[in-house]
Backbone as numpy.savetxt, mean C-alpha at the origin, in Angstrom:
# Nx Ny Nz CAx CAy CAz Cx Cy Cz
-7.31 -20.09 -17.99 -6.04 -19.47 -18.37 -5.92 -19.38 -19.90
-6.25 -20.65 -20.54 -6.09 -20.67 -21.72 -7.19 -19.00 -22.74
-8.52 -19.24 -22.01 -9.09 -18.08 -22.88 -8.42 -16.66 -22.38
-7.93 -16.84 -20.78 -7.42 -15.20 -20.74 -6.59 -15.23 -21.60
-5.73 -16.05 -22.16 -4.49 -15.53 -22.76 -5.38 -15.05 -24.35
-5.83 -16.43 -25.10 -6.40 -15.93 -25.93 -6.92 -14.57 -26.16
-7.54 -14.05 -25.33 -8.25 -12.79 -25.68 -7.94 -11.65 -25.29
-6.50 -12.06 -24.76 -5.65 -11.02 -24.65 -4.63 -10.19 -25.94
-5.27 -11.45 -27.39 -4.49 -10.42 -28.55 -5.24 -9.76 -28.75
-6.61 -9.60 -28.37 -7.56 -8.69 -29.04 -6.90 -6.83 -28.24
-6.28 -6.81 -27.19 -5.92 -5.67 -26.55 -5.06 -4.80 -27.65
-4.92 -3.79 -27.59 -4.45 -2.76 -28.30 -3.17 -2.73 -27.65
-3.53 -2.06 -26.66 -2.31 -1.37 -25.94 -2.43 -2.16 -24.25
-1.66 -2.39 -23.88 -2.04 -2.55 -22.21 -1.04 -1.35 -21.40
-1.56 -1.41 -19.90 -1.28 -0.19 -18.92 -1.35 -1.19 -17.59
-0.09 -1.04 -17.02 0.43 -1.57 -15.70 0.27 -1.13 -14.95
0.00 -0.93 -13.36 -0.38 -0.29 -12.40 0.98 -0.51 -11.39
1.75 -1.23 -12.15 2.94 -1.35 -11.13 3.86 -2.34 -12.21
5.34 -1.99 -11.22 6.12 -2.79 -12.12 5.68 -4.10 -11.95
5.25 -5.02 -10.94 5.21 -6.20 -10.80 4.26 -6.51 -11.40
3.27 -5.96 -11.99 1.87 -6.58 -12.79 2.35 -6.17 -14.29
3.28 -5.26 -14.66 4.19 -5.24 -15.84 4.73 -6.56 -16.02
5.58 -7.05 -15.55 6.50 -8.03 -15.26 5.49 -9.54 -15.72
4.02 -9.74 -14.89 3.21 -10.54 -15.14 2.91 -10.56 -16.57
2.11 -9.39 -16.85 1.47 -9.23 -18.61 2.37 -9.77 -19.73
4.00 -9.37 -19.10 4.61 -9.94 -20.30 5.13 -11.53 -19.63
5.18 -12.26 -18.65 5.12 -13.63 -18.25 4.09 -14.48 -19.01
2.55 -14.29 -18.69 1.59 -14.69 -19.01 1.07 -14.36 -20.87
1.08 -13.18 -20.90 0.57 -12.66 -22.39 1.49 -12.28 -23.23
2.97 -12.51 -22.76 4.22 -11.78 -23.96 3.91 -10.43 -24.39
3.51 -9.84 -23.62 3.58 -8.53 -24.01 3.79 -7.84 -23.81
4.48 -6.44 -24.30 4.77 -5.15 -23.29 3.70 -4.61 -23.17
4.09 -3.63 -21.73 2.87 -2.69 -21.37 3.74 -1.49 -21.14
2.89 -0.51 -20.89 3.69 0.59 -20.45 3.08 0.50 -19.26
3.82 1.77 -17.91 3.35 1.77 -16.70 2.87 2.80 -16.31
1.54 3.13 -15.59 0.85 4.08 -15.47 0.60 3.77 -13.92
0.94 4.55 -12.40 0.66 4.36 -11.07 -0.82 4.38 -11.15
-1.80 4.07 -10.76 -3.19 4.17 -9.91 -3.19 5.35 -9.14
-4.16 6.62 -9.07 -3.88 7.41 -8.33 -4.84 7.37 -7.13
-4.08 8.21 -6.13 -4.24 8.40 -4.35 -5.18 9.54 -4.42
-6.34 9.82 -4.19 -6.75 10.99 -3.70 -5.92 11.69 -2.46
-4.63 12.48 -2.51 -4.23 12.83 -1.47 -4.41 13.80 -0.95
-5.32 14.77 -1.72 -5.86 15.93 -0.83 -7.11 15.56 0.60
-7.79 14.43 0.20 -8.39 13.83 1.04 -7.69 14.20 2.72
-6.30 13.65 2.50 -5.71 13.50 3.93 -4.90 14.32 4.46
-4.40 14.98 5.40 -3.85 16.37 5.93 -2.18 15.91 6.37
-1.16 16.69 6.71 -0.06 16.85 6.83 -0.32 16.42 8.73
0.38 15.24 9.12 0.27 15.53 10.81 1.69 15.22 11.07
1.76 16.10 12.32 3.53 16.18 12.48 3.68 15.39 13.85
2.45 15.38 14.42 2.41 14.83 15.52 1.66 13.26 15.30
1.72 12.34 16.67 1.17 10.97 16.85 0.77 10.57 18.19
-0.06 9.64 18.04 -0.78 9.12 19.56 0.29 7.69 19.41
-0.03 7.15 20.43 0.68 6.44 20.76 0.25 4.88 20.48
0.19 4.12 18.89 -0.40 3.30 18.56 -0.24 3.39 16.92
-0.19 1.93 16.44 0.06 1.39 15.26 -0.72 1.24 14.53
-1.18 1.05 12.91 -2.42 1.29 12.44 -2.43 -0.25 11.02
-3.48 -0.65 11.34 -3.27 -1.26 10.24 -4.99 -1.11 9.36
-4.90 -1.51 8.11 -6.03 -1.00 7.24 -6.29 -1.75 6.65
-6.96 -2.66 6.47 -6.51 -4.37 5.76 -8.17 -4.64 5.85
-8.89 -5.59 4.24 -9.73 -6.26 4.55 -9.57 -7.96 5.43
-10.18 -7.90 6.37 -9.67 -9.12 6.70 -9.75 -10.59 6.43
-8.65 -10.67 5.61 -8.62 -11.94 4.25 -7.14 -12.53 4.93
-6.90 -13.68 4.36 -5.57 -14.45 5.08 -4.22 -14.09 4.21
-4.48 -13.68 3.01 -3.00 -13.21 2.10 -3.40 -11.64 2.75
-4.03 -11.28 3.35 -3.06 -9.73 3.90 -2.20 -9.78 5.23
-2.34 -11.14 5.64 -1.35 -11.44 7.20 -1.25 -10.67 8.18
-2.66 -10.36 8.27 -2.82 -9.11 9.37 -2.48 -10.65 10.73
-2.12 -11.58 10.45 -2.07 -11.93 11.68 -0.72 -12.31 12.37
0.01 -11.53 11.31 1.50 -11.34 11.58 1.69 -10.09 12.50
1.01 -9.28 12.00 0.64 -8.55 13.24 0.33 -8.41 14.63
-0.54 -9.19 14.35 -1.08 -9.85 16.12 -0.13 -10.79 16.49
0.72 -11.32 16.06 1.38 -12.46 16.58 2.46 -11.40 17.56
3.06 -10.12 16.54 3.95 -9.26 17.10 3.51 -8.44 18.52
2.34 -8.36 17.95 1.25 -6.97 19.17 1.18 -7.91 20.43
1.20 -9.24 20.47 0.65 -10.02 21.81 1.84 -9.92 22.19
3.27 -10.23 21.56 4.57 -10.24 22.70 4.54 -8.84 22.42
5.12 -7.76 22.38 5.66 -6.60 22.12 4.66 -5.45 23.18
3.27 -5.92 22.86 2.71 -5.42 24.06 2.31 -3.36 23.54
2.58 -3.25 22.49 2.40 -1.74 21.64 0.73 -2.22 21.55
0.16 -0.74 21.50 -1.25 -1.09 20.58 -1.20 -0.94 19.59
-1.67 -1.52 18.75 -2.21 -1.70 17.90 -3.53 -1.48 17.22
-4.31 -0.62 16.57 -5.33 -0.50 15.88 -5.74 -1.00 14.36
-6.61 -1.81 14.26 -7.05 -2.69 13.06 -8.17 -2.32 12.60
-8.58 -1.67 11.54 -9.73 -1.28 10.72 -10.09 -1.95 9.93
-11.11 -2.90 9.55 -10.98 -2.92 8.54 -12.29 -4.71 8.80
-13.25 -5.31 7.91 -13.81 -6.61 8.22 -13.48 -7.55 7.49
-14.24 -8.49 7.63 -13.54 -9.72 6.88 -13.63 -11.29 7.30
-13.55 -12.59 7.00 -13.58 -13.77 7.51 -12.67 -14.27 8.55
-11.74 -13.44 8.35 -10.55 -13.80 9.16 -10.92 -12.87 10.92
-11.76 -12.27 10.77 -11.97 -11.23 11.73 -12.49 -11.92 13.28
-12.81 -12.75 13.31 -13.38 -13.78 14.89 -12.22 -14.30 15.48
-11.12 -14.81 13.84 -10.42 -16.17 14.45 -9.47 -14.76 14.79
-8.97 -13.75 14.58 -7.81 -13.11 14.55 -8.47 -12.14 16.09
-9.33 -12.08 16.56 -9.78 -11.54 17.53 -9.58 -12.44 18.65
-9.73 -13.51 18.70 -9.25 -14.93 19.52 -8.44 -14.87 20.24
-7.30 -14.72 19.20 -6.35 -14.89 19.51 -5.03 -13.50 19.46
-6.16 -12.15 20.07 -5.02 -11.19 19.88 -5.48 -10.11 21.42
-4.50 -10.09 22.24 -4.30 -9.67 23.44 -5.06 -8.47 23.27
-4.95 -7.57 24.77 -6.29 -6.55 25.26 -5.87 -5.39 24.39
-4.29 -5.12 24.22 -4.03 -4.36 23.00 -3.86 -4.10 21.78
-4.68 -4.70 21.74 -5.28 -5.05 19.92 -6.79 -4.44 20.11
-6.88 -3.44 18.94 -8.47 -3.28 18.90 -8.89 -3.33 17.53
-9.88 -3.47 17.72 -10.72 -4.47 16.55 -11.66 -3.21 15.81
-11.67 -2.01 15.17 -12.66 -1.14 14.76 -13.57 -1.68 13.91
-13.69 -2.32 13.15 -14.51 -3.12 11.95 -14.60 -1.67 10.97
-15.65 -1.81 10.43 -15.62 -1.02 9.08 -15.27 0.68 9.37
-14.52 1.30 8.90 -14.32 2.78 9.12 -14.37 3.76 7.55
-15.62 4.72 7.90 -15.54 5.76 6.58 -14.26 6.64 6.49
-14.43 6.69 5.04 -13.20 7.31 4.53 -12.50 8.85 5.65
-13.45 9.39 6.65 -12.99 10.63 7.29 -12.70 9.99 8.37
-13.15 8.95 8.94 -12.51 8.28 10.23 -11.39 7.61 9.83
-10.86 6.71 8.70 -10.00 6.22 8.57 -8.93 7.97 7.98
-9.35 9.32 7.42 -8.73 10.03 7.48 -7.91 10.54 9.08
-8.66 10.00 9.58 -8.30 10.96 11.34 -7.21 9.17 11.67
-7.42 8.48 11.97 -6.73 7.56 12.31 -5.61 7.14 11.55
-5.26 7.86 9.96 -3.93 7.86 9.92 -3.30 9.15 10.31
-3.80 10.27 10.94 -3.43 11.22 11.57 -2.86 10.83 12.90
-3.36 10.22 13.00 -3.21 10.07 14.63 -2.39 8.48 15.01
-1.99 8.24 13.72 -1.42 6.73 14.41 0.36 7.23 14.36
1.19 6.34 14.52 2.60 6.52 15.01 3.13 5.72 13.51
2.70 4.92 12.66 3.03 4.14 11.84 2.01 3.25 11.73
2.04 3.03 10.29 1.05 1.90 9.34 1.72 0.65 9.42
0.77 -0.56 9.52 1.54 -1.59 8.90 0.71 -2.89 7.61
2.14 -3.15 6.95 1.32 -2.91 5.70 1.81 -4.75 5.47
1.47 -5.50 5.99 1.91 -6.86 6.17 2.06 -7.83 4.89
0.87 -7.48 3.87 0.31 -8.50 2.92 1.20 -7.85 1.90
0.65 -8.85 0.78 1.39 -8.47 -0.85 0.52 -7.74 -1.68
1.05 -6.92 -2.44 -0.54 -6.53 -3.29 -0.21 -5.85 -4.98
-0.30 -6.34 -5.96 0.08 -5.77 -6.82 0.34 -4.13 -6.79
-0.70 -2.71 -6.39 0.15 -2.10 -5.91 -0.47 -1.93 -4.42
-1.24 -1.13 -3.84 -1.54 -0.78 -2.78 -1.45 0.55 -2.20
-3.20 0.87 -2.23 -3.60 2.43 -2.20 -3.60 3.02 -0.49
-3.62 1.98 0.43 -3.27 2.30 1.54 -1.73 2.58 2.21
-0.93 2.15 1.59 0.48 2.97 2.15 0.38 4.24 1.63
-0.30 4.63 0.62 0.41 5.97 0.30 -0.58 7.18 0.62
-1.90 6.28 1.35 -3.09 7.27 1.86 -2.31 7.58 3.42
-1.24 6.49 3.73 -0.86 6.90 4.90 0.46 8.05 4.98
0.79 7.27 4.24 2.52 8.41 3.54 1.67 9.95 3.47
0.34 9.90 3.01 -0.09 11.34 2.57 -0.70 12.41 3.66
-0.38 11.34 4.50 -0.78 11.92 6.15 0.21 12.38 6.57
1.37 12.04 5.96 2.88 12.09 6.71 3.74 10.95 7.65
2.98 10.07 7.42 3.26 8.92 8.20 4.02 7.89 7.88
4.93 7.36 8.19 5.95 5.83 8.09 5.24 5.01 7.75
5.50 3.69 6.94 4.78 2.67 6.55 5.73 1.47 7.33
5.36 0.69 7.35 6.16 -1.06 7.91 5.94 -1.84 6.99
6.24 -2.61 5.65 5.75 -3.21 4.69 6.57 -4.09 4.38
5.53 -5.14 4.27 6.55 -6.71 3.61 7.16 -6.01 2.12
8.71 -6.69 1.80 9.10 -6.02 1.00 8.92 -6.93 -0.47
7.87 -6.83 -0.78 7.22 -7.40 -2.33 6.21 -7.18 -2.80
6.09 -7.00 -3.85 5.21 -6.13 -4.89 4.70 -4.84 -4.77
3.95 -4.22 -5.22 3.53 -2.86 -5.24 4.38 -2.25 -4.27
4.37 -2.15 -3.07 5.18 -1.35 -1.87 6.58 -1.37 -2.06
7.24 -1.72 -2.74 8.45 -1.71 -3.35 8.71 -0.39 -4.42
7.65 -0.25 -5.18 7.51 1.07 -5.50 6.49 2.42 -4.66
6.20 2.44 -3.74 5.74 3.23 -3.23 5.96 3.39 -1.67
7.58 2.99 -1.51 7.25 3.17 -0.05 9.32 3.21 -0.74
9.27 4.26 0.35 11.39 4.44 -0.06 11.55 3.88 1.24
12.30 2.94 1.41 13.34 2.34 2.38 13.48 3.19 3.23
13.71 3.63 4.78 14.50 4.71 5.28 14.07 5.95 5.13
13.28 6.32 4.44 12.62 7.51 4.03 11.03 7.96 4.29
10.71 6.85 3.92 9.17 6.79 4.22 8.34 5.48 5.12
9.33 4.90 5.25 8.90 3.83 5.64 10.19 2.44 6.06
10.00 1.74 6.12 10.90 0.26 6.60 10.13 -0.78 5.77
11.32 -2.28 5.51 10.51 -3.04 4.65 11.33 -4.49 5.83
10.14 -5.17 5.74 10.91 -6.47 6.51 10.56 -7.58 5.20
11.91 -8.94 5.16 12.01 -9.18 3.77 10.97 -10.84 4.03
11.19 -10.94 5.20 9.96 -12.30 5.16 8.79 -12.13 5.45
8.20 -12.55 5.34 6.70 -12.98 6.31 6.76 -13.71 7.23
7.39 -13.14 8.49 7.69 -13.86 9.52 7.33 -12.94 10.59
7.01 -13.54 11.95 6.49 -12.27 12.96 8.22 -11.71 13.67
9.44 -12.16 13.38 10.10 -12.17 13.69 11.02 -11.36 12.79
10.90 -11.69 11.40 11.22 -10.28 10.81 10.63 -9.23 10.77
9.28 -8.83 11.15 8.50 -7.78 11.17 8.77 -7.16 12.47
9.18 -8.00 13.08 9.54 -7.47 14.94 10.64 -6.60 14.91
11.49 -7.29 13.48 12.75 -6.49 13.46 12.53 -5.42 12.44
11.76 -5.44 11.99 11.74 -3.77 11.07 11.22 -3.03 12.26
10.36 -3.23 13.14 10.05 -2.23 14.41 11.19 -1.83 14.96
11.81 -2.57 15.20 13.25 -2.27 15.71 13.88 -1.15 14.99
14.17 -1.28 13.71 14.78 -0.66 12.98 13.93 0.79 12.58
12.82 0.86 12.47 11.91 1.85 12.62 11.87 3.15 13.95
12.49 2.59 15.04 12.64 2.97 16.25 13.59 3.58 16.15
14.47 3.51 15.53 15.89 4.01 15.04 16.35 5.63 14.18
15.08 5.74 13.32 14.99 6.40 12.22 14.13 7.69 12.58
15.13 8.77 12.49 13.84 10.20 12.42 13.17 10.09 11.25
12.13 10.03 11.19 11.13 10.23 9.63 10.80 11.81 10.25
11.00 12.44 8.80 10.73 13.58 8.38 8.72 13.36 7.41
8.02 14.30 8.53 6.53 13.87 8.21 6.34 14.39 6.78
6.73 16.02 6.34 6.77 17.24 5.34 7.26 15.74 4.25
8.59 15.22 4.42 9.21 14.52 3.29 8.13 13.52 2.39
7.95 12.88 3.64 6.90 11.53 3.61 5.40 11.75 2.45
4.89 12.94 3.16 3.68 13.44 2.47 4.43 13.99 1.18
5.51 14.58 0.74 5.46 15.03 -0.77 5.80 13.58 -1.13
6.68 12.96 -0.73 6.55 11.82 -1.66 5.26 11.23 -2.39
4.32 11.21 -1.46 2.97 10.98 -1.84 2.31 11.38 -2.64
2.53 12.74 -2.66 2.00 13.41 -3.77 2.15 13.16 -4.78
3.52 12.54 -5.27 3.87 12.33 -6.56 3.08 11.25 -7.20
1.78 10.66 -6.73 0.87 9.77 -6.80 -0.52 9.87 -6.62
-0.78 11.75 -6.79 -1.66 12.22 -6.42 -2.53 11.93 -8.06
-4.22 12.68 -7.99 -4.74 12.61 -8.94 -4.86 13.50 -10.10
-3.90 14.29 -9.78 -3.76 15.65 -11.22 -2.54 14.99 -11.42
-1.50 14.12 -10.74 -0.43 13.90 -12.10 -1.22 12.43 -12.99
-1.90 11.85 -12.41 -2.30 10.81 -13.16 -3.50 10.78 -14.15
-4.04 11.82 -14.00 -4.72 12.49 -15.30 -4.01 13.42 -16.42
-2.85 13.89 -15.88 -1.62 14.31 -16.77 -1.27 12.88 -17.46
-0.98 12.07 -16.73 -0.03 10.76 -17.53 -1.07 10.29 -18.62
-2.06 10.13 -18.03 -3.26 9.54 -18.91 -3.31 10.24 -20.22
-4.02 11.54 -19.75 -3.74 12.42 -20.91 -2.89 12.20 -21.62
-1.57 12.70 -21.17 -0.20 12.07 -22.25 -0.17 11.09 -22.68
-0.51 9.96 -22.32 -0.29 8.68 -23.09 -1.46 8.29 -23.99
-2.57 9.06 -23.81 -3.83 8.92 -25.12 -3.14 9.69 -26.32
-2.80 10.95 -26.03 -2.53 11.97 -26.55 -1.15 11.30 -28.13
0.07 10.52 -27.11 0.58 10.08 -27.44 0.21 8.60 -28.61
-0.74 8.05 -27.68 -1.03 6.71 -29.04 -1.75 7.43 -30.39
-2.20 8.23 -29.77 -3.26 8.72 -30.95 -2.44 9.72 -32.20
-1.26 10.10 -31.63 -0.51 10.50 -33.06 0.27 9.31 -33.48
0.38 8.64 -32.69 1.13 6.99 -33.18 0.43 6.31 -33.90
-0.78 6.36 -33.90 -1.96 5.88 -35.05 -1.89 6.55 -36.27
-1.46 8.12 -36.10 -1.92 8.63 -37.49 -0.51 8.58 -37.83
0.38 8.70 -37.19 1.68 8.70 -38.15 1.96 7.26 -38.99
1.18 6.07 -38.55 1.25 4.69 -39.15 0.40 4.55 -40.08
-0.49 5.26 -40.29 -1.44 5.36 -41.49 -0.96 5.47 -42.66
């Protein structure tokens, strides 16, 4: 800790990928940053208005993404569920997750394109400074389910694009389904939101903000 901080005066400028890793830089290093999103390839993924009948989750399988908050929900609730994705956690979470749970292991980028086409809603369980899978799903047109902290706080609108449950509990996540069940999502809405996180505005921002330090240099000269 001590040398990250140290060699963190040597930085010029820093760039946040989210407010919550903003929030850190100046906790840890006292410093401001400005904020720049990470961009989504969203032409990658297509507009679907329609859904099969099943839940999607996209997760490496590690224990801070709580894909097993998931399964805890999928064994009572009895919905399928589809899980992409490998990992250590992947034997013990297979164990113990009923006949409607399926297990895909690794999926390329055009199969995981077709399976957020085709799922009914993402769920997005873990924390993540920001997180490039809600908004590969949003760019499908699709609802997200997301614990409500860090990154997904900015990339997922309440009611609009998605639902946020506020614990990590299988019991509050049971109840954002609930509340999800409730809500027409508009698919058209969902996907422009997405866009706004696509990769021509974030080579615009970039641009602008080089563009920008670099007359801030010469005007201090």
């Amino acid at each position: 800790r001590w040398w990250d901080v140290k060699t963190s005066t040597r930085v010029t400028y820093f760039i946040a990928i989210s407010e919550e890793v903003r929030s850190r830089i100046m906790k840890h290093y006292h410093r401001a940053s400005d904020m720049i999103y990470p961009p989504v390839d969203t032409e990658q993924f297509q507009l679907s208005t329609t859904a099969e009948d099943f839940y999607l989750i996209v997760s490496a399988l590690v224990p801070y993404k709580r894909v097993d908050l998931a399964v805890e929900v999928f064994n009572k609730n009895g919905k399928k569920l589809v899980i992409a994705g490998t990992g250590p956690e992947a034997d013990k979470l297979k164990v113990n997750a009923t006949s409607n749970i399926t297990f895909l292991g690794w999926q390329s980028d055009e199969e995981l394109a077709q399976l957020y086409a085709k799922c009914t809603a993402l769920i997005f369980p873990g924390e993540e400074d920001f997180g490039i899978v809600p908004l590969e799903a949003q760019a499908s047109g699709k609802p997200v389910v997301a614990f409500s902290k860090g990154g997904a706080l900015e990339t997922i609108i309440d009611g609009k694009s998605g639902v946020f449950f506020p614990k990590q509990t299988a019991e509050s996540l049971q109840q954002a389904f609930e509340r999800l069940s409730l809500i027409k999502f508009n698919s058209t809405d969902i996907r422009r939101h997405a866009l706004g996180f696509s990769r021509s505005i974030f080579k615009q921002k970039i641009k602008e903000y080089i563009e920008g330090k670099v007359r801030q240099h010469i005007h201090n000269q």
